[in-house]
mmCIF file of C-alpha atoms in Angstrom:
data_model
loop_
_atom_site.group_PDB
_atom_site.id
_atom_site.type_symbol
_atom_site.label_atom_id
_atom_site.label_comp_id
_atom_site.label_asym_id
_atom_site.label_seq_id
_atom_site.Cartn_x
_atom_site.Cartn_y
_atom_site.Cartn_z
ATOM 1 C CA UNK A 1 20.904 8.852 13.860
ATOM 2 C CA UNK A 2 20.684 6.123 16.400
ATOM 3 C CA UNK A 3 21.950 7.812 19.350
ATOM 4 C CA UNK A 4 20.338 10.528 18.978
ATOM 5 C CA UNK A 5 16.630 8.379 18.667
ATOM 6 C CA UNK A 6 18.154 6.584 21.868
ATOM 7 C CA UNK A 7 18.723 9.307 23.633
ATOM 8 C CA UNK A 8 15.095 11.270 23.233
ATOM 9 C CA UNK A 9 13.651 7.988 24.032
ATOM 10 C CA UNK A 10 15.265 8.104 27.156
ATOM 11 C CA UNK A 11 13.923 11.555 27.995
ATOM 12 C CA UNK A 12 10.843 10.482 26.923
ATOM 13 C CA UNK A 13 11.122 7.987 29.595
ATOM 14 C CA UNK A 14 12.305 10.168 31.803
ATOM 15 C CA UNK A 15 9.430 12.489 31.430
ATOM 16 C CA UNK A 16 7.020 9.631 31.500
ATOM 17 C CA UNK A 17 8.678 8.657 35.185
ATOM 18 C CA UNK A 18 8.471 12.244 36.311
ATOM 19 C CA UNK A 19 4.473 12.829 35.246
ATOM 20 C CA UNK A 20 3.760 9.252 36.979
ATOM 21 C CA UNK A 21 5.704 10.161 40.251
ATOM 22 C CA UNK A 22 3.832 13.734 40.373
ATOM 23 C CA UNK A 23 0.344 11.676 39.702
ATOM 24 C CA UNK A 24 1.380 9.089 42.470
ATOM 25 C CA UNK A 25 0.882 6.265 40.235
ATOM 26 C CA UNK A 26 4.327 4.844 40.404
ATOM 27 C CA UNK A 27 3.512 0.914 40.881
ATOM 28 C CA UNK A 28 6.601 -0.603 38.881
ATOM 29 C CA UNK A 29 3.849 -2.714 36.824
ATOM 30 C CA UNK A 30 1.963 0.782 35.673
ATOM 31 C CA UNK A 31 5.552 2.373 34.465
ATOM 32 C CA UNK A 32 6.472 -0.980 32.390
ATOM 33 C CA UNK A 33 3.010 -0.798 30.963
ATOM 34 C CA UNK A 34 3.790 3.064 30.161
ATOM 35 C CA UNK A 35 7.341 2.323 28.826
ATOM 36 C CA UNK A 36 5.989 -0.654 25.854
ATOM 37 C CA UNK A 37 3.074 1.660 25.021
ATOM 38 C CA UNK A 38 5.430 4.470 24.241
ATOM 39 C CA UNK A 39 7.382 2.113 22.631
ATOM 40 C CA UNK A 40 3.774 1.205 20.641
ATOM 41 C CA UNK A 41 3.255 4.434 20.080
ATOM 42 C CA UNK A 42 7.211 5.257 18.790
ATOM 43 C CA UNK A 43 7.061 2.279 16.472
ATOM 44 C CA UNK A 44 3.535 3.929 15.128
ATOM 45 C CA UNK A 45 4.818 6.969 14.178
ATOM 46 C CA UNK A 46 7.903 5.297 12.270
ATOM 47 C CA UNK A 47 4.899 3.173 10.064
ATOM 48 C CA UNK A 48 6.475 0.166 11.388
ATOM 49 C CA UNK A 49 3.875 -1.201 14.481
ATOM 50 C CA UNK A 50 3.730 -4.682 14.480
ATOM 51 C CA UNK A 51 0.033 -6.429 13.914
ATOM 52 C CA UNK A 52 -0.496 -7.546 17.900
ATOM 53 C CA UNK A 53 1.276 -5.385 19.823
ATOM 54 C CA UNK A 54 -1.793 -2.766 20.554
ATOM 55 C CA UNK A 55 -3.960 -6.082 21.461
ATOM 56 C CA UNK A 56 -0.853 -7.422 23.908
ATOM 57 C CA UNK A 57 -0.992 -3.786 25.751
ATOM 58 C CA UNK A 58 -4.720 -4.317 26.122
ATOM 59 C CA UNK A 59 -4.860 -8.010 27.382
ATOM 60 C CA UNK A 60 -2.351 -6.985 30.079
ATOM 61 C CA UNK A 61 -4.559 -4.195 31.345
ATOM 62 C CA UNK A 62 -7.585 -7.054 31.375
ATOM 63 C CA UNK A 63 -5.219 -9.208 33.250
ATOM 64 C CA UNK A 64 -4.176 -6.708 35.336
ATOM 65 C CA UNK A 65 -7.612 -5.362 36.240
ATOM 66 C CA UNK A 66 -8.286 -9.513 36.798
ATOM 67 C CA UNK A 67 -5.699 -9.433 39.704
ATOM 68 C CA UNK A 68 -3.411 -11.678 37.823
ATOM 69 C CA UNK A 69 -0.107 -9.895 38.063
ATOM 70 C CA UNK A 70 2.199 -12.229 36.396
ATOM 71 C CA UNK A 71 0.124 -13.073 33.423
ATOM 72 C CA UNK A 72 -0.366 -9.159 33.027
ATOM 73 C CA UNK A 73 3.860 -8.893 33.268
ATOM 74 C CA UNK A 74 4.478 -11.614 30.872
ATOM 75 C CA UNK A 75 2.462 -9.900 28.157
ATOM 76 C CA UNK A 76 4.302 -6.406 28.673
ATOM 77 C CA UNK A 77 6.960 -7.916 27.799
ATOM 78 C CA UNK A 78 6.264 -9.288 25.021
ATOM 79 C CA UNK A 79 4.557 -5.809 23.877
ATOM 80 C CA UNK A 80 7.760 -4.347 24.853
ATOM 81 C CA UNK A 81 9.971 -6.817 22.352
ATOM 82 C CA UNK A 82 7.627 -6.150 19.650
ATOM 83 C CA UNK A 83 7.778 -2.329 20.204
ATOM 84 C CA UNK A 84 11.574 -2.365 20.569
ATOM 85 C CA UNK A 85 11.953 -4.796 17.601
ATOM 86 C CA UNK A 86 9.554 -3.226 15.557
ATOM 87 C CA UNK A 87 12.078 0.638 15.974
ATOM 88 C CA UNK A 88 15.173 -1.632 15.121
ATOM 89 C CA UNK A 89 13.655 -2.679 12.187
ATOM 90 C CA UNK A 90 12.163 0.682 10.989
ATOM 91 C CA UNK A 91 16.199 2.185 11.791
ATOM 92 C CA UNK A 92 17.427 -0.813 9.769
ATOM 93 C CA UNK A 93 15.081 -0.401 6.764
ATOM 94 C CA UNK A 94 15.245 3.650 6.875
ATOM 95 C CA UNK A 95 18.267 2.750 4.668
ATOM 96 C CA UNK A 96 18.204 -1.083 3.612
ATOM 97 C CA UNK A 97 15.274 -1.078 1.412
ATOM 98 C CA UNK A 98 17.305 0.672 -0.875
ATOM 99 C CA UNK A 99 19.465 -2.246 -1.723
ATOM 100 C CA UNK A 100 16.258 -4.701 -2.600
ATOM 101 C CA UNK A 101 15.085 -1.773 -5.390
ATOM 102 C CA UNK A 102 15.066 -3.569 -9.036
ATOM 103 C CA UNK A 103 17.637 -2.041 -10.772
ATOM 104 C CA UNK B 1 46.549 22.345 -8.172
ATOM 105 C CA UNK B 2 46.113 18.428 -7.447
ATOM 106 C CA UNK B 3 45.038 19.184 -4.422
ATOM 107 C CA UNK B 4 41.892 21.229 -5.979
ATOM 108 C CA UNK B 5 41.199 18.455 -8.310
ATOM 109 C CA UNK B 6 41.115 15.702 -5.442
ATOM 110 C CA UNK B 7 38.300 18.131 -3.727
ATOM 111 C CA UNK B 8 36.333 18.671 -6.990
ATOM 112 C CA UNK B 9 36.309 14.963 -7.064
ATOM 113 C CA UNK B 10 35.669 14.439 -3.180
ATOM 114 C CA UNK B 11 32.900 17.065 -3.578
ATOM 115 C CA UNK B 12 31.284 15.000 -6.517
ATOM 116 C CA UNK B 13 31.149 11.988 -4.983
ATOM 117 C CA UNK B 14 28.007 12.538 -2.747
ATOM 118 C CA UNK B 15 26.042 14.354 -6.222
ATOM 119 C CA UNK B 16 27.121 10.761 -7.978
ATOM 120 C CA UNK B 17 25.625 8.399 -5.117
ATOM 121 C CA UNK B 18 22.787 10.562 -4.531
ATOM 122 C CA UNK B 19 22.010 10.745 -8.299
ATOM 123 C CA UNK B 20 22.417 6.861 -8.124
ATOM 124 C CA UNK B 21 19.830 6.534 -5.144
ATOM 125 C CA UNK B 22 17.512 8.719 -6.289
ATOM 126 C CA UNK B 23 17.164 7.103 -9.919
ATOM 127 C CA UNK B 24 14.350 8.572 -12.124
ATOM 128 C CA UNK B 25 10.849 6.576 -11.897
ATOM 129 C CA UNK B 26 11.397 6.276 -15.307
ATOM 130 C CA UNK B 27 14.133 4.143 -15.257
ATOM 131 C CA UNK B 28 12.782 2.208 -12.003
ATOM 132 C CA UNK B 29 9.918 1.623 -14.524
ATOM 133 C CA UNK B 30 12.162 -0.046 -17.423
ATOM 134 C CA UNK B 31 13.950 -2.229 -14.593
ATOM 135 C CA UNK B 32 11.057 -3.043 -13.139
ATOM 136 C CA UNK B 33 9.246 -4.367 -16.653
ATOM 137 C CA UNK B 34 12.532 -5.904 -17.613
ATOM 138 C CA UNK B 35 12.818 -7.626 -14.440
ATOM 139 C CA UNK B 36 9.876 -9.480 -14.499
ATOM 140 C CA UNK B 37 10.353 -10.251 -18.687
ATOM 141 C CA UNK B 38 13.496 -11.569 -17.748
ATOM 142 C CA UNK B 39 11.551 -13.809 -15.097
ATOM 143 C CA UNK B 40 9.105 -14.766 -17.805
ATOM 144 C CA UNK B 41 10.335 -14.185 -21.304
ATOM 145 C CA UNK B 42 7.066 -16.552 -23.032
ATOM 146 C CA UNK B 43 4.560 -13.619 -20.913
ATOM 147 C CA UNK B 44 4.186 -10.870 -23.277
ATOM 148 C CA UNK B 45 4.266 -7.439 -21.995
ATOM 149 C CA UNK B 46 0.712 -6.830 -22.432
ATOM 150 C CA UNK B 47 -0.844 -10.127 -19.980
ATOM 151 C CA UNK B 48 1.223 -8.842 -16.882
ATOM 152 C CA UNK B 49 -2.171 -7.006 -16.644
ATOM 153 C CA UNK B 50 -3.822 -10.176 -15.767
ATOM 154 C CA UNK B 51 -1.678 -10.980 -12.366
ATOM 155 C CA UNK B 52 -1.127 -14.746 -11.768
ATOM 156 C CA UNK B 53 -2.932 -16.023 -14.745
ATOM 157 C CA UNK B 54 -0.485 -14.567 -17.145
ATOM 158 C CA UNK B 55 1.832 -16.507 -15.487
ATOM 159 C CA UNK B 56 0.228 -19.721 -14.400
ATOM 160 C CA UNK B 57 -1.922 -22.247 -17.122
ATOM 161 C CA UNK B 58 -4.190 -24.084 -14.446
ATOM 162 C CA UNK B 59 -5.495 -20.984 -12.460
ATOM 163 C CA UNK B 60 -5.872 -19.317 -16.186
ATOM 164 C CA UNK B 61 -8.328 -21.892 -17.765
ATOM 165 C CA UNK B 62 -10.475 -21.968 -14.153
ATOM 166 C CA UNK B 63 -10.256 -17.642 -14.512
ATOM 167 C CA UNK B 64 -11.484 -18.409 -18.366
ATOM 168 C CA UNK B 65 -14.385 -20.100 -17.345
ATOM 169 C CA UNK B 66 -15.015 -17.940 -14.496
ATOM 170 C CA UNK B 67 -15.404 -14.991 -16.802
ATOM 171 C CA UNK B 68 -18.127 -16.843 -19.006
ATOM 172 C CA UNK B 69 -20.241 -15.312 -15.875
ATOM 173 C CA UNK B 70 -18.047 -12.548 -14.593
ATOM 174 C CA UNK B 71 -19.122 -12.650 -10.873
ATOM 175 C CA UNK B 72 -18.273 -8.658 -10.940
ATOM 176 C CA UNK B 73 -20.911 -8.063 -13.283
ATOM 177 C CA UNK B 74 -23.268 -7.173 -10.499
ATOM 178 C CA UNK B 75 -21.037 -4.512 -9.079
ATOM 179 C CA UNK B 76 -21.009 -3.192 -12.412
ATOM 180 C CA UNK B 77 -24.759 -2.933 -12.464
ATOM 181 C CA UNK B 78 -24.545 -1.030 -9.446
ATOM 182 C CA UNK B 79 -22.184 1.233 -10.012
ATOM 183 C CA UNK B 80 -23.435 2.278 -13.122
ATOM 184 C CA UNK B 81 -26.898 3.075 -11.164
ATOM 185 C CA UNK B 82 -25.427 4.866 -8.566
ATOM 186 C CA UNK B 83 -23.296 7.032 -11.196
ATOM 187 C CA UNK B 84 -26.390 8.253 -12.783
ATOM 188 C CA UNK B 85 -28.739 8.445 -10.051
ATOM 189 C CA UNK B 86 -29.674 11.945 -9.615
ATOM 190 C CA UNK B 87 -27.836 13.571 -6.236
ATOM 191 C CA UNK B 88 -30.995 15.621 -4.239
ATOM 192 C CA UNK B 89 -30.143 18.905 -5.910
ATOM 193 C CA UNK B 90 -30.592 17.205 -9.562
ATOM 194 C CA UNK B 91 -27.036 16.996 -9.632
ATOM 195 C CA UNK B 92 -25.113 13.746 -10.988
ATOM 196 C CA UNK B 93 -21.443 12.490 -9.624
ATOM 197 C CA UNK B 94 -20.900 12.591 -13.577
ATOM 198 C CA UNK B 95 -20.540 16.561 -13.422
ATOM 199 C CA UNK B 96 -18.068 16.541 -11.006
ATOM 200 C CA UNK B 97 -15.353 14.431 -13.223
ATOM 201 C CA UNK B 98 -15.275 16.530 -16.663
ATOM 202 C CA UNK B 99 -14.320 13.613 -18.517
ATOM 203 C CA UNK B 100 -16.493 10.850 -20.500
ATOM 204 C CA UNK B 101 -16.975 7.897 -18.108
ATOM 205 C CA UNK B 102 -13.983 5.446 -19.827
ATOM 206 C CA UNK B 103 -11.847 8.456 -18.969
ATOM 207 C CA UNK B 104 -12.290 8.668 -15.876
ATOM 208 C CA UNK B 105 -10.541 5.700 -14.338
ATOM 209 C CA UNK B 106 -7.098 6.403 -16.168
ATOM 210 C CA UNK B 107 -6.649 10.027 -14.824
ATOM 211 C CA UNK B 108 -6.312 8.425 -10.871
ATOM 212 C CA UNK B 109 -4.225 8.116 -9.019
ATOM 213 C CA UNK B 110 -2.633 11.371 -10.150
ATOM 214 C CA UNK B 111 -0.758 14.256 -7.265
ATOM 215 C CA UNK B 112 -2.743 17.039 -6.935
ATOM 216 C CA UNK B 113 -0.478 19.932 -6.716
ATOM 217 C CA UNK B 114 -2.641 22.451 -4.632
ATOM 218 C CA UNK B 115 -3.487 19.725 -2.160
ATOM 219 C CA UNK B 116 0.253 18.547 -2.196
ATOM 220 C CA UNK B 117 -0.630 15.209 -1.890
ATOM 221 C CA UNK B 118 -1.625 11.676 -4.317
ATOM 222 C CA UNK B 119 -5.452 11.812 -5.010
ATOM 223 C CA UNK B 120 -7.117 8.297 -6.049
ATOM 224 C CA UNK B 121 -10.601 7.434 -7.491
ATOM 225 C CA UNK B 122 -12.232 6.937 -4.306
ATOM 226 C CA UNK B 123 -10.917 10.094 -3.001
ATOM 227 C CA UNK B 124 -12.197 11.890 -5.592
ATOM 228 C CA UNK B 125 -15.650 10.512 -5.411
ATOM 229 C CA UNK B 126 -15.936 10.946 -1.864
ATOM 230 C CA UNK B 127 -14.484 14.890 -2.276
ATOM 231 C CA UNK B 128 -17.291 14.682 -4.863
ATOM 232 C CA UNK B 129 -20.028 13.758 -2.243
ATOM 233 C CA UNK B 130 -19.241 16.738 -0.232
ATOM 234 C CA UNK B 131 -19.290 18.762 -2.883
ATOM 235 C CA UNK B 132 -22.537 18.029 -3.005
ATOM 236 C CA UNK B 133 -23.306 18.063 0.699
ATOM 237 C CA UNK B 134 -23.403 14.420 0.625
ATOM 238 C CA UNK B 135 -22.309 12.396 3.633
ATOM 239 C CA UNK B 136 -19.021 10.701 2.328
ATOM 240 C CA UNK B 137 -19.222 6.725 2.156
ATOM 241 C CA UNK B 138 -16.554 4.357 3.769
ATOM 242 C CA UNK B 139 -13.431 2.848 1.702
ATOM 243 C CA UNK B 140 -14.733 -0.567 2.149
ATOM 244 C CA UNK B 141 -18.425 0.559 1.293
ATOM 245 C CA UNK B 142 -20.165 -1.595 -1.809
ATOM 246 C CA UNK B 143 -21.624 1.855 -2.878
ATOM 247 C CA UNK B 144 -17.809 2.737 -3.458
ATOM 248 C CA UNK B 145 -15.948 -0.056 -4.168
ATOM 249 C CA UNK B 146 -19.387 -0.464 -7.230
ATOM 250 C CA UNK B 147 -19.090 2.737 -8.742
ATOM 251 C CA UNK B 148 -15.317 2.114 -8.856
ATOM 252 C CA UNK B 149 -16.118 -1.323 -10.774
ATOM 253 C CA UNK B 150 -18.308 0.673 -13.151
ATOM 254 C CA UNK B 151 -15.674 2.767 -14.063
ATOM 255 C CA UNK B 152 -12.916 0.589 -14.372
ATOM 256 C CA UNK B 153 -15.300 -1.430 -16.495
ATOM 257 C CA UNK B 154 -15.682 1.834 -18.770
ATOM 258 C CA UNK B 155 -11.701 2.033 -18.756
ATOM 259 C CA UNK B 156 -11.392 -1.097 -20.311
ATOM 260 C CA UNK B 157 -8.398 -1.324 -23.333
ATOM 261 C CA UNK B 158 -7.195 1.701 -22.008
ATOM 262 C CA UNK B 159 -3.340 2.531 -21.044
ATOM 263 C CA UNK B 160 -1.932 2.752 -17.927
ATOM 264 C CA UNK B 161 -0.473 6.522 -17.837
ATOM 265 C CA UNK B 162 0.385 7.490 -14.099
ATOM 266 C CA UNK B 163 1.998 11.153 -14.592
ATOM 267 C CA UNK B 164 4.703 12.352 -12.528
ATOM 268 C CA UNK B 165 5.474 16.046 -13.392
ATOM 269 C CA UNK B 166 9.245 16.791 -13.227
ATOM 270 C CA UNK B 167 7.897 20.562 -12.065
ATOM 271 C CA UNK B 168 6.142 19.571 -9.401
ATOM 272 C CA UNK B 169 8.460 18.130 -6.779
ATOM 273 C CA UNK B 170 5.637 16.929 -4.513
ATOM 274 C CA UNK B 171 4.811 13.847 -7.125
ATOM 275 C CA UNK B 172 7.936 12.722 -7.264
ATOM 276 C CA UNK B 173 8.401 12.600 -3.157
ATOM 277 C CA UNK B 174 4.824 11.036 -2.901
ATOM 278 C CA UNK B 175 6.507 8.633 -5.748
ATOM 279 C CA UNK B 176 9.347 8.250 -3.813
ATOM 280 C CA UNK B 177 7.461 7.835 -0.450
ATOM 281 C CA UNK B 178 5.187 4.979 -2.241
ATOM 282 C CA UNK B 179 8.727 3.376 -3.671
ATOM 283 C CA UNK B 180 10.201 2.888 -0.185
ATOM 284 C CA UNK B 181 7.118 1.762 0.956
ATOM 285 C CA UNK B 182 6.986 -0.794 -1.183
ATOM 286 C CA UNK B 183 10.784 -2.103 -0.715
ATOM 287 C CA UNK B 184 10.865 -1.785 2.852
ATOM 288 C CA UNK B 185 10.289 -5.049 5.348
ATOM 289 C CA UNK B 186 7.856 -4.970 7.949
ATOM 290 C CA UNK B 187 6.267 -6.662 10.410
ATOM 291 C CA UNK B 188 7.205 -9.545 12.805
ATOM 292 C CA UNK B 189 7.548 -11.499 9.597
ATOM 293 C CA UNK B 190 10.141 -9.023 8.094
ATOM 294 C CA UNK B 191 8.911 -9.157 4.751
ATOM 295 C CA UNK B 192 8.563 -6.651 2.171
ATOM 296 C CA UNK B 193 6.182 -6.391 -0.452
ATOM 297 C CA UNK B 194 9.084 -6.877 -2.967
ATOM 298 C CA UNK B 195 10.160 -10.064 -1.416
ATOM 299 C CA UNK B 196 6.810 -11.924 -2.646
ATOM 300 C CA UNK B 197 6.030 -10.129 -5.394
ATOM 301 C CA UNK B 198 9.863 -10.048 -7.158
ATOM 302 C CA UNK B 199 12.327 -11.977 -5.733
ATOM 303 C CA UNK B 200 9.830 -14.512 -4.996
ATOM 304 C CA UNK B 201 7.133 -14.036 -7.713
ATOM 305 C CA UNK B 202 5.388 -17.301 -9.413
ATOM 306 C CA UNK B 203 6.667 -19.239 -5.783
ATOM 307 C CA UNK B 204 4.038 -20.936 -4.094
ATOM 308 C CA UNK B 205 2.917 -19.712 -0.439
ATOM 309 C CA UNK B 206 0.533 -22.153 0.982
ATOM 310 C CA UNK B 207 -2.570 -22.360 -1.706
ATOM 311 C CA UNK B 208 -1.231 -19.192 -3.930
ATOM 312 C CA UNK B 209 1.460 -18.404 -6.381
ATOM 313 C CA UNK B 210 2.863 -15.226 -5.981
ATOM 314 C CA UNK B 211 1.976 -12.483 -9.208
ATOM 315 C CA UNK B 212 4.047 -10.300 -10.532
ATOM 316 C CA UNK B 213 3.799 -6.899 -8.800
ATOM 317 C CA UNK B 214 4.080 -5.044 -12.304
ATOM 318 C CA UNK B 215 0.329 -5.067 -13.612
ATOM 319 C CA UNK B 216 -1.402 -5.107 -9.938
ATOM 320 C CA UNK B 217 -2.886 -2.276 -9.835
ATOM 321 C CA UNK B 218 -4.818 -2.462 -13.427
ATOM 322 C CA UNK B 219 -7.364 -4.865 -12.627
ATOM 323 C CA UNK B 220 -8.892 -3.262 -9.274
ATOM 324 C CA UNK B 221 -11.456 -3.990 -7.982
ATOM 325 C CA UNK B 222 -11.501 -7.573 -7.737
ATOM 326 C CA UNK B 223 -14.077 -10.068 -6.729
ATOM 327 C CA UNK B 224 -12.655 -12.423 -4.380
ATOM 328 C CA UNK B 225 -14.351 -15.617 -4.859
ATOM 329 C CA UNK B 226 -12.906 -16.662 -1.336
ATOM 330 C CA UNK B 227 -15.257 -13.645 0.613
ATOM 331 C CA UNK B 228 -17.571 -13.758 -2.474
ATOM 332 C CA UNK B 229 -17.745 -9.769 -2.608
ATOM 333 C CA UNK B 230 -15.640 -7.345 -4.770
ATOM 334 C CA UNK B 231 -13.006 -5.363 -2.883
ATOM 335 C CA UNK B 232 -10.816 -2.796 -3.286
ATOM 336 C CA UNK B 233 -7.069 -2.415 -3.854
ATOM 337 C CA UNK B 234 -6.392 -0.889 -0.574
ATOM 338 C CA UNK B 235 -8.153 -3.842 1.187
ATOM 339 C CA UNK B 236 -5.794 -5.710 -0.556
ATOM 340 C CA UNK B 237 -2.456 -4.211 0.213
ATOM 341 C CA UNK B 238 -4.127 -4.353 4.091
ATOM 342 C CA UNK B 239 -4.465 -7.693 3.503
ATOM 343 C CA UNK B 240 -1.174 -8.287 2.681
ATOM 344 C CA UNK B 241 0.474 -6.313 4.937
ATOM 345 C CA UNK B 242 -1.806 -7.838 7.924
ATOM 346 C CA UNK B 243 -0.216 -11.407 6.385
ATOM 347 C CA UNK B 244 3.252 -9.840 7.431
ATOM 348 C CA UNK B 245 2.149 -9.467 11.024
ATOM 349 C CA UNK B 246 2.198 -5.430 10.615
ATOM 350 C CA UNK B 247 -0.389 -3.098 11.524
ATOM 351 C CA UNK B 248 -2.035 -2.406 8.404
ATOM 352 C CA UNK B 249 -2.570 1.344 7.435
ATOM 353 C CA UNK B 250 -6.037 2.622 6.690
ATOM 354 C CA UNK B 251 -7.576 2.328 3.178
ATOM 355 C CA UNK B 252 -6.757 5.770 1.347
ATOM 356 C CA UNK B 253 -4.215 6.266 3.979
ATOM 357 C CA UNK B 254 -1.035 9.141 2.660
ATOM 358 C CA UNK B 255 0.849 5.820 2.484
ATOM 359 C CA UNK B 256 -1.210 3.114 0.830
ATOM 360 C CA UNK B 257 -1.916 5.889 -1.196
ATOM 361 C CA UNK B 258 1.399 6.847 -2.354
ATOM 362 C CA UNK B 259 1.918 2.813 -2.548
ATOM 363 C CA UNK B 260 -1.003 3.230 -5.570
ATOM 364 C CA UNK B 261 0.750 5.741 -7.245
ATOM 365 C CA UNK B 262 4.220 3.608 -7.095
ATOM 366 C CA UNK B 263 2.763 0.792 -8.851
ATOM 367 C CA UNK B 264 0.618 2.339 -10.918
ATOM 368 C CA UNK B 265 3.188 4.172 -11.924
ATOM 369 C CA UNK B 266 5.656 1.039 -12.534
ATOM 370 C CA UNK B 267 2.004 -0.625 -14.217
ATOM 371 C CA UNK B 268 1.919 2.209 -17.386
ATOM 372 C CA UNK B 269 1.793 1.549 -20.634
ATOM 373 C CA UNK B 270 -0.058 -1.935 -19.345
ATOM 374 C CA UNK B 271 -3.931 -1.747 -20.188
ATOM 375 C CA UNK B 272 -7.031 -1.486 -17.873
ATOM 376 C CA UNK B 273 -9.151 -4.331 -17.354
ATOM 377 C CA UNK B 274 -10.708 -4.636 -13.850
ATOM 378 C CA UNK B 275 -12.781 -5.147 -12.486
ATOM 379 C CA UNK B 276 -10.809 -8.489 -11.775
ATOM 380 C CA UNK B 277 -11.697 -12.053 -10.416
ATOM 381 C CA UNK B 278 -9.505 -13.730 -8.212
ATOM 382 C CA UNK B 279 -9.335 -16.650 -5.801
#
């Protein structure tokens, strides 16, 4: 099961790459911003986003848009944690809740 | 020969531990109640309905005296308005339920087969506005969340009897769906609902003592002395899922719905009495 999630991620990403080097938007900040929001968006669609990780994605486009660069990195990666975290956990729980049922 | 016999029994094995996983609701039901009896064995079945206080004195007497002038009563009021207030074409939201008002409450959440999917009171009053060409009102609406008071109000003394159809495999996926839901952890807390509300029920987090989980769903809604309004039970299980540091799904979403039908389900044979007060 794993793998196989890993691996259409990575096309994902791929794809993602590919549509930003045809647009010619292919600063390395705008990609890292496009990888955690897929990531976002992954976690989403398992049920398992984490409460600040939409408003992280946002404050590094305000930073970004503010010119400061670093401030605007800092939160992507933190978005990018939560995302990643947030899939582990969703992989983890699609079986381990089933050990916490009352019995 | 042996050789057959050791396939038979390899080929059983994954029937056994599926059977195992896959355990009847029925039977999560009777752990469930026995779990938390075993927890509390002076609580008598029937005051699970009444969250913390069955299970803590001091926030009991305050709830005692709080009742002397139930701070709900006003949603009642409304509600009861709004359910007879004739819709433009003379209609009522009374004809769309065919049931006498006390009814009412106990028949939700129940799966409706031909919409495949877990259909609660507030969805069917909504479907019922636009039956009647009626602009539908939001989840978190006081128009809603009053009428629902009204009618849990009616429900009052009566049992808690979710139905899950063995033929109609739909209810027992949504059942199952609600179930995992309701184990799984979330969050950047990592917490599931199960690890407050069983493993650590009557605990104290911060100002609160965690309630038992069986008997939440009977006394909804609840006025909230803390936001002094009545709200809903979705709000609540957004509330406690936002407390997790998850994203919380929207009221009368497929899952906090199928979460409703879980615990009400694990709730039957427990008797209405909402609408509630709590802190």
């Amino acid at each position: 099961m794993a793998p196989v999630r890993a691996s259409k991620r990575g096309m994902a990403l791929a794809v993602l790459a590919a549509v930003f080097a045809a647009a010619g938007c292919t600063t390395a900040f705008e990609q890292q911003l496009a990888e955690a929001e897929l990531l976002r968006v992954e976690a989403a669609a398992a049920g398992a986003e984490w409460l600040q990780t939409g408003a992280l994605l946002e404050q590094a486009r305000d930073e970004a848009a503010g010119g400061d660069m670093d401030a605007a990195r800092a939160l992507v990666d933190k978005a990018r944690f939560q995302g990643e975290a947030a899939l582990r956990q969703a992989e983890h729980e699609a079986s381990a809740w089933q050990n916490r049922v009352v019995q | 020969m042996k050789n057959s016999a050791a396939m038979l029994l390899l080929s059983l094995v994954p029937m056994l531990t599926q059977q195992a996983a896959v355990a009847g609701p029925e039977d999560d039901r009777e752990a469930f109640v026995e779990y938390f009896q075993s927890r509390f064995p002076d609580v008598a079945f029937a005051e699970f309905a009444n969250g913390i206080y069955a299970i803590d004195e001091d926030a009991r007497g305050q709830w005692l005296d709080i009742e002397e002038f139930p701070p709900y009563e006003f949603a009642v009021e409304q509600g009861e308005t709004l359910w007879q207030e004739a819709l433009p074409d003379g209609a009522r939201l009374a004809d769309c339920f065919g049931q006498s008002t006390g009814d009412i409450r106990p028949a939700y959440p129940r799966f409706d087969a031909g919409r495949g999917e877990v259909v609660t009171l507030a969805v069917a009053i909504n479907d019922c506005r636009q039956t009647q060409k009626l602009p539908v009102w939001p989840y978190d609406s006081e128009e809603l969340i009053s009428i629902t008071a009204y009618l849990a109000y009616a429900a009052r003394g009566k049992p808690v009897v979710t139905q899950i159809h063995a033929d109609e495999p739909g209810a027992l996926a949504a059942y199952e769906e609600g179930k995992r839901f309701y184990y799984s952890k979330r969050g950047q807390l990592n917490f599931a609902c199960s690890d407050c509300h069983v493993t650590s029920v009557g605990l104290h987090v911060r100002a609160d003592r965690l309630s038992p989980s069986l008997g939440h769903t009977t006394h909804f809604p609840v006025y909230r002395s803390k936001l002094g309004t009545v709200i809903s039970l979705h709000q609540r299980f957004s509330g406690c899922v936002r407390d997790v540091r998850a994203k919380p799904f929207a009221l009368q979403s497929e899952e906090f719905r199928n979460l409703e039908y879980f615990l009400s389900y694990m709730s039957n044979g427990l008797e209405f009495n909402g609408p509630g007060a709590r802190k």
